[in-house]
PDB file of C-alpha atoms in Angstrom:
ATOM      1  CA  ARG A  26      14.070   1.809  -9.726  1.00 84.00           C
ATOM      2  CA  LYS A  27      12.919   2.351  -6.136  1.00 87.00           C
ATOM      3  CA  LEU A  28       9.298   1.916  -7.146  1.00 91.00           C
ATOM      4  CA  ARG A  29      10.096  -1.294  -8.993  1.00 91.00           C
ATOM      5  CA  ASN A  30      11.990  -2.661  -5.975  1.00 92.00           C
ATOM      6  CA  THR A  31       9.080  -1.768  -3.706  1.00 93.00           C
ATOM      7  CA  PHE A  32       6.742  -3.726  -5.956  1.00 95.00           C
ATOM      8  CA  ARG A  33       9.194  -6.652  -5.882  1.00 94.00           C
ATOM      9  CA  PHE A  34       9.127  -6.627  -2.079  1.00 94.00           C
ATOM     10  CA  LEU A  35       5.319  -6.483  -2.054  1.00 95.00           C
ATOM     11  CA  LEU A  36       5.030  -9.401  -4.469  1.00 95.00           C
ATOM     12  CA  GLY A  37       7.684 -11.408  -2.633  1.00 93.00           C
ATOM     13  CA  ASN A  38       5.707 -11.200   0.591  1.00 93.00           C
ATOM     14  CA  LEU A  39       2.556 -12.406  -1.160  1.00 94.00           C
ATOM     15  CA  ALA A  40       4.083 -15.808  -1.946  1.00 88.00           C
ATOM     16  CA  GLY A  41       1.586 -18.485  -0.967  1.00 88.00           C
ATOM     17  CA  PHE A  42      -1.206 -15.968  -0.393  1.00 93.00           C
ATOM     18  CA  ASP A  43      -4.526 -16.785  -2.026  1.00 94.00           C
ATOM     19  CA  PRO A  44      -6.937 -13.845  -1.645  1.00 94.00           C
ATOM     20  CA  ALA A  45      -9.990 -16.067  -1.989  1.00 92.00           C
ATOM     21  CA  ARG A  46      -8.843 -18.308   0.854  1.00 94.00           C
ATOM     22  CA  ASP A  47      -6.537 -16.208   3.060  1.00 95.00           C
ATOM     23  CA  ARG A  48      -7.953 -12.696   2.935  1.00 94.00           C
ATOM     24  CA  VAL A  49      -8.753 -11.155   6.336  1.00 95.00           C
ATOM     25  CA  ALA A  50     -12.049  -9.312   6.797  1.00 94.00           C
ATOM     26  CA  PRO A  51     -11.659  -5.510   7.081  1.00 92.00           C
ATOM     27  CA  ALA A  52     -12.946  -5.507  10.674  1.00 91.00           C
ATOM     28  CA  ASP A  53     -10.237  -8.002  11.692  1.00 94.00           C
ATOM     29  CA  LEU A  54      -7.271  -6.111  10.227  1.00 94.00           C
ATOM     30  CA  LEU A  55      -4.675  -4.841  12.669  1.00 95.00           C
ATOM     31  CA  PRO A  56      -4.670  -1.055  13.313  1.00 93.00           C
ATOM     32  CA  LEU A  57      -1.432  -0.423  11.407  1.00 93.00           C
ATOM     33  CA  ASP A  58      -2.806  -2.327   8.427  1.00 95.00           C
ATOM     34  CA  ARG A  59      -6.030  -0.304   8.494  1.00 93.00           C
ATOM     35  CA  TYR A  60      -3.953   2.878   8.566  1.00 94.00           C
ATOM     36  CA  MET A  61      -2.051   1.857   5.438  1.00 94.00           C
ATOM     37  CA  LEU A  62      -5.292   1.081   3.618  1.00 95.00           C
ATOM     38  CA  ALA A  63      -6.626   4.500   4.636  1.00 93.00           C
ATOM     39  CA  ARG A  64      -3.403   6.095   3.303  1.00 94.00           C
ATOM     40  CA  THR A  65      -3.769   4.129   0.078  1.00 95.00           C
ATOM     41  CA  ARG A  66      -7.377   5.284  -0.299  1.00 95.00           C
ATOM     42  CA  ASP A  67      -6.283   8.877   0.259  1.00 94.00           C
ATOM     43  CA  LEU A  68      -3.585   8.468  -2.386  1.00 96.00           C
ATOM     44  CA  ALA A  69      -6.023   6.838  -4.835  1.00 96.00           C
ATOM     45  CA  GLU A  70      -8.488   9.730  -4.458  1.00 95.00           C
ATOM     46  CA  LYS A  71      -5.749  12.261  -5.210  1.00 96.00           C
ATOM     47  CA  ILE A  72      -4.393  10.283  -8.156  1.00 97.00           C
ATOM     48  CA  LEU A  73      -7.805   9.898  -9.755  1.00 97.00           C
ATOM     49  CA  GLY A  74      -8.252  13.667  -9.520  1.00 96.00           C
ATOM     50  CA  TRP A  75      -4.854  14.282 -11.096  1.00 97.00           C
ATOM     51  CA  TYR A  76      -5.607  11.900 -13.959  1.00 97.00           C
ATOM     52  CA  ASP A  77      -8.849  13.801 -14.576  1.00 96.00           C
ATOM     53  CA  ALA A  78      -6.839  17.042 -14.666  1.00 96.00           C
ATOM     54  CA  PHE A  79      -4.091  15.485 -16.871  1.00 95.00           C
ATOM     55  CA  GLU A  80      -1.478  16.161 -14.189  1.00 95.00           C
ATOM     56  CA  PHE A  81       0.523  12.993 -14.814  1.00 94.00           C
ATOM     57  CA  HIS A  82       3.703  14.335 -13.229  1.00 94.00           C
ATOM     58  CA  ARG A  83       1.852  14.674  -9.911  1.00 96.00           C
ATOM     59  CA  VAL A  84       0.690  11.056 -10.171  1.00 96.00           C
ATOM     60  CA  TYR A  85       4.242   9.813 -10.571  1.00 93.00           C
ATOM     61  CA  GLN A  86       5.613  12.045  -7.799  1.00 95.00           C
ATOM     62  CA  ALA A  87       2.895  10.975  -5.355  1.00 96.00           C
ATOM     63  CA  VAL A  88       3.288   7.261  -6.095  1.00 95.00           C
ATOM     64  CA  ASN A  89       7.065   7.539  -5.818  1.00 93.00           C
ATOM     65  CA  GLU A  90       6.827   9.389  -2.494  1.00 94.00           C
ATOM     66  CA  PHE A  91       4.261   6.887  -1.184  1.00 95.00           C
ATOM     67  CA  ALA A  92       6.539   3.990  -2.131  1.00 93.00           C
ATOM     68  CA  ILE A  93       9.634   5.536  -0.557  1.00 91.00           C
ATOM     69  CA  VAL A  94       8.237   7.253   2.547  1.00 89.00           C
ATOM     70  CA  ASP A  95       5.034   5.459   3.514  1.00 89.00           C
ATOM     71  CA  LEU A  96       5.814   1.969   2.315  1.00 92.00           C
ATOM     72  CA  SER A  97       9.580   1.367   2.302  1.00 89.00           C
ATOM     73  CA  ALA A  98      10.729   3.647   5.107  1.00 85.00           C
ATOM     74  CA  PHE A  99       7.813   2.938   7.418  1.00 89.00           C
ATOM     75  CA  TYR A 100       5.239   0.226   6.781  1.00 93.00           C
ATOM     76  CA  LEU A 101       7.366  -2.415   5.086  1.00 93.00           C
ATOM     77  CA  ASP A 102      10.181  -1.847   7.551  1.00 90.00           C
ATOM     78  CA  VAL A 103       7.829  -2.415  10.496  1.00 90.00           C
ATOM     79  CA  LEU A 104       6.148  -5.312   8.731  1.00 93.00           C
ATOM     80  CA  LYS A 105       9.318  -7.348   8.218  1.00 91.00           C
ATOM     81  CA  ASP A 106       9.273  -8.661  11.774  1.00 90.00           C
ATOM     82  CA  ARG A 107       5.658  -9.744  11.477  1.00 91.00           C
ATOM     83  CA  MET A 108       6.142 -11.323   8.072  1.00 92.00           C
ATOM     84  CA  TYR A 109       9.288 -13.253   8.960  1.00 91.00           C
ATOM     85  CA  THR A 110       8.571 -14.375  12.528  1.00 93.00           C
ATOM     86  CA  PHE A 111       4.847 -15.115  12.750  1.00 93.00           C
ATOM     87  CA  ALA A 112       3.325 -18.403  11.627  1.00 92.00           C
ATOM     88  CA  PRO A 113       2.327 -18.419   7.951  1.00 91.00           C
ATOM     89  CA  THR A 114      -1.368 -18.741   8.772  1.00 92.00           C
ATOM     90  CA  SER A 115      -1.458 -16.398  11.777  1.00 94.00           C
ATOM     91  CA  LEU A 116      -3.941 -13.528  11.822  1.00 95.00           C
ATOM     92  CA  GLU A 117      -1.102 -11.005  12.103  1.00 95.00           C
ATOM     93  CA  ARG A 118       0.655 -12.295   8.997  1.00 95.00           C
ATOM     94  CA  ARG A 119      -2.546 -12.774   7.003  1.00 96.00           C
ATOM     95  CA  SER A 120      -3.661  -9.252   7.944  1.00 96.00           C
ATOM     96  CA  ALA A 121      -0.403  -7.895   6.568  1.00 96.00           C
ATOM     97  CA  GLN A 122      -0.644  -9.995   3.409  1.00 96.00           C
ATOM     98  CA  THR A 123      -4.225  -8.894   2.836  1.00 96.00           C
ATOM     99  CA  VAL A 124      -3.166  -5.265   2.979  1.00 96.00           C
ATOM    100  CA  LEU A 125      -0.052  -5.840   0.867  1.00 97.00           C
ATOM    101  CA  TRP A 126      -2.242  -7.490  -1.755  1.00 96.00           C
ATOM    102  CA  GLN A 127      -4.823  -4.677  -1.680  1.00 96.00           C
ATOM    103  CA  ILE A 128      -2.145  -1.968  -1.881  1.00 96.00           C
ATOM    104  CA  THR A 129      -0.396  -3.720  -4.767  1.00 96.00           C
ATOM    105  CA  GLU A 130      -3.689  -4.326  -6.565  1.00 95.00           C
ATOM    106  CA  ALA A 131      -4.598  -0.630  -6.266  1.00 96.00           C
ATOM    107  CA  LEU A 132      -1.161   0.797  -7.061  1.00 96.00           C
ATOM    108  CA  VAL A 133      -0.569  -1.341 -10.135  1.00 97.00           C
ATOM    109  CA  ARG A 134      -3.869  -0.164 -11.613  1.00 96.00           C
ATOM    110  CA  LEU A 135      -3.049   3.455 -10.778  1.00 97.00           C
ATOM    111  CA  VAL A 136       0.400   3.395 -12.379  1.00 96.00           C
ATOM    112  CA  ALA A 137      -0.568   1.343 -15.445  1.00 96.00           C
ATOM    113  CA  PRO A 138      -1.056   4.366 -17.749  1.00 95.00           C
ATOM    114  CA  ILE A 139       2.381   5.789 -16.974  1.00 94.00           C
ATOM    115  CA  LEU A 140       4.419   2.622 -16.256  1.00 93.00           C
ATOM    116  CA  SER A 141       2.811   0.229 -18.695  1.00 94.00           C
ATOM    117  CA  PHE A 142       5.477  -2.473 -18.980  1.00 95.00           C
ATOM    118  CA  THR A 143       6.201  -2.539 -15.262  1.00 94.00           C
ATOM    119  CA  ALA A 144       2.479  -2.730 -14.520  1.00 96.00           C
ATOM    120  CA  ASP A 145       2.127  -5.664 -16.939  1.00 95.00           C
ATOM    121  CA  GLU A 146       4.890  -7.562 -15.146  1.00 95.00           C
ATOM    122  CA  ILE A 147       3.428  -6.883 -11.713  1.00 95.00           C
ATOM    123  CA  TRP A 148      -0.048  -7.948 -12.827  1.00 96.00           C
ATOM    124  CA  GLU A 149       1.359 -11.239 -14.075  1.00 94.00           C
ATOM    125  CA  TYR A 150       2.736 -12.140 -10.637  1.00 94.00           C
ATOM    126  CA  LEU A 151       0.022 -10.629  -8.456  1.00 94.00           C
ATOM    127  CA  PRO A 152      -2.220 -13.249  -6.809  1.00 91.00           C
ATOM    128  CA  ALA A 153      -5.428 -13.224  -8.809  1.00 84.00           C
ATOM    129  CA  VAL A 154      -9.039 -13.421  -7.768  1.00 88.00           C
ATOM    130  CA  GLU A 155     -11.765 -14.941  -9.856  1.00 89.00           C
ATOM    131  CA  GLY A 156     -13.145 -12.565 -12.453  1.00 88.00           C
ATOM    132  CA  ARG A 157     -10.090 -10.323 -12.584  1.00 91.00           C
ATOM    133  CA  GLU A 158      -9.119  -9.013 -16.000  1.00 94.00           C
ATOM    134  CA  VAL A 159      -6.308 -10.793 -17.845  1.00 94.00           C
ATOM    135  CA  SER A 160      -4.410  -7.531 -18.309  1.00 95.00           C
ATOM    136  CA  VAL A 161      -3.960  -4.564 -16.016  1.00 96.00           C
ATOM    137  CA  HIS A 162      -4.724  -2.380 -19.016  1.00 96.00           C
ATOM    138  CA  LEU A 163      -8.226  -3.835 -19.195  1.00 95.00           C
ATOM    139  CA  ALA A 164      -8.822  -3.283 -15.488  1.00 95.00           C
ATOM    140  CA  LEU A 165     -10.513  -0.164 -14.203  1.00 95.00           C
ATOM    141  CA  PHE A 166      -8.920   2.196 -11.719  1.00 96.00           C
ATOM    142  CA  PRO A 167      -9.723   1.196  -8.152  1.00 94.00           C
ATOM    143  CA  LYS A 168     -12.618   2.973  -6.535  1.00 93.00           C
ATOM    144  CA  PRO A 169     -11.331   4.606  -3.340  1.00 92.00           C
ATOM    145  CA  GLN A 170     -14.118   3.010  -1.290  1.00 91.00           C
ATOM    146  CA  ASP A 171     -13.031  -0.409  -2.578  1.00 90.00           C
ATOM    147  CA  VAL A 172      -9.538   0.198  -1.221  1.00 90.00           C
ATOM    148  CA  TYR A 173     -10.827   1.271   2.207  1.00 88.00           C
ATOM    149  CA  SER A 174     -14.573   1.367   2.749  1.00 83.00           C
ATOM    150  CA  ASP A 175     -14.681   3.528   5.900  1.00 83.00           C
ATOM    151  CA  ASP A 176     -14.048   7.253   6.078  1.00 83.00           C
ATOM    152  CA  PRO A 177     -10.235   7.469   6.162  1.00 83.00           C
ATOM    153  CA  ALA A 178     -10.108  10.818   8.003  1.00 86.00           C
ATOM    154  CA  PRO A 179     -10.440   9.502  11.600  1.00 86.00           C
ATOM    155  CA  VAL A 180      -7.776   6.848  11.086  1.00 87.00           C
ATOM    156  CA  LEU A 181      -5.414   9.257   9.332  1.00 88.00           C
ATOM    157  CA  ASP A 182      -5.930  11.911  12.031  1.00 87.00           C
ATOM    158  CA  GLU A 183      -5.236   9.413  14.803  1.00 88.00           C
ATOM    159  CA  TRP A 184      -2.019   8.243  13.191  1.00 87.00           C
ATOM    160  CA  THR A 185      -0.934  11.800  12.407  1.00 86.00           C
ATOM    161  CA  SER A 186      -1.164  12.527  16.137  1.00 87.00           C
ATOM    162  CA  LEU A 187       0.904   9.433  16.897  1.00 87.00           C
ATOM    163  CA  PHE A 188       3.557  10.447  14.364  1.00 85.00           C
ATOM    164  CA  GLU A 189       3.735  13.958  15.836  1.00 88.00           C
ATOM    165  CA  PHE A 190       4.176  12.487  19.318  1.00 89.00           C
ATOM    166  CA  ARG A 191       6.873  10.136  18.005  1.00 84.00           C
ATOM    167  CA  GLU A 192       8.664  12.999  16.279  1.00 87.00           C
ATOM    168  CA  GLY A 193       8.725  14.985  19.528  1.00 89.00           C
ATOM    169  CA  ALA A 194      10.027  11.997  21.476  1.00 90.00           C
ATOM    170  CA  MET A 195      12.722  11.359  18.872  1.00 86.00           C
ATOM    171  CA  ARG A 196      13.810  14.995  19.071  1.00 91.00           C
ATOM    172  CA  ILE A 197      14.182  14.744  22.846  1.00 92.00           C
ATOM    173  CA  LEU A 198      16.119  11.483  22.554  1.00 90.00           C
ATOM    174  CA  GLU A 199      18.445  13.038  19.992  1.00 90.00           C
ATOM    175  CA  GLU A 200      19.114  16.028  22.243  1.00 91.00           C
ATOM    176  CA  GLU A 201      19.969  13.686  25.134  1.00 90.00           C
ATOM    177  CA  ARG A 202      22.453  11.793  22.978  1.00 88.00           C
TER     178      ARG A 202
END
């Protein structure tokens, strides 16, 4: 249910977004958006390995954790302000929509073998690009480099350091309370 609701939120924030017209170039994406693409690439690489090893339970667990922890509890929560307060055509909002579209496009392909009906529904509402397959079940898995073309390690390492710093600061704040 949580995964389905996360997909609903992603699709809802893509209303009016046309990838062919509104997509932001990778170099122009905001740092937080680049981080989420790097996380998505990392997840895609792991999932493809688990599918090869027939470890379907790990695929589901990883996607579920990504949806709950990385997307819902962090990225989408932070993104709400940008999505609801910035002008519809602003770089900040379009950057977010570009990444939401890319994440949804990748995730729906990755979950299609194990959540077939849900994936079909998502595919139906996902903004399409020319040449895209008519069914998610005819589409190939995303190539990790298509999700995020750069090496994700530097971006992930940088953000890991920021999260560790934040965690330490939050601990100190909690002790002072």
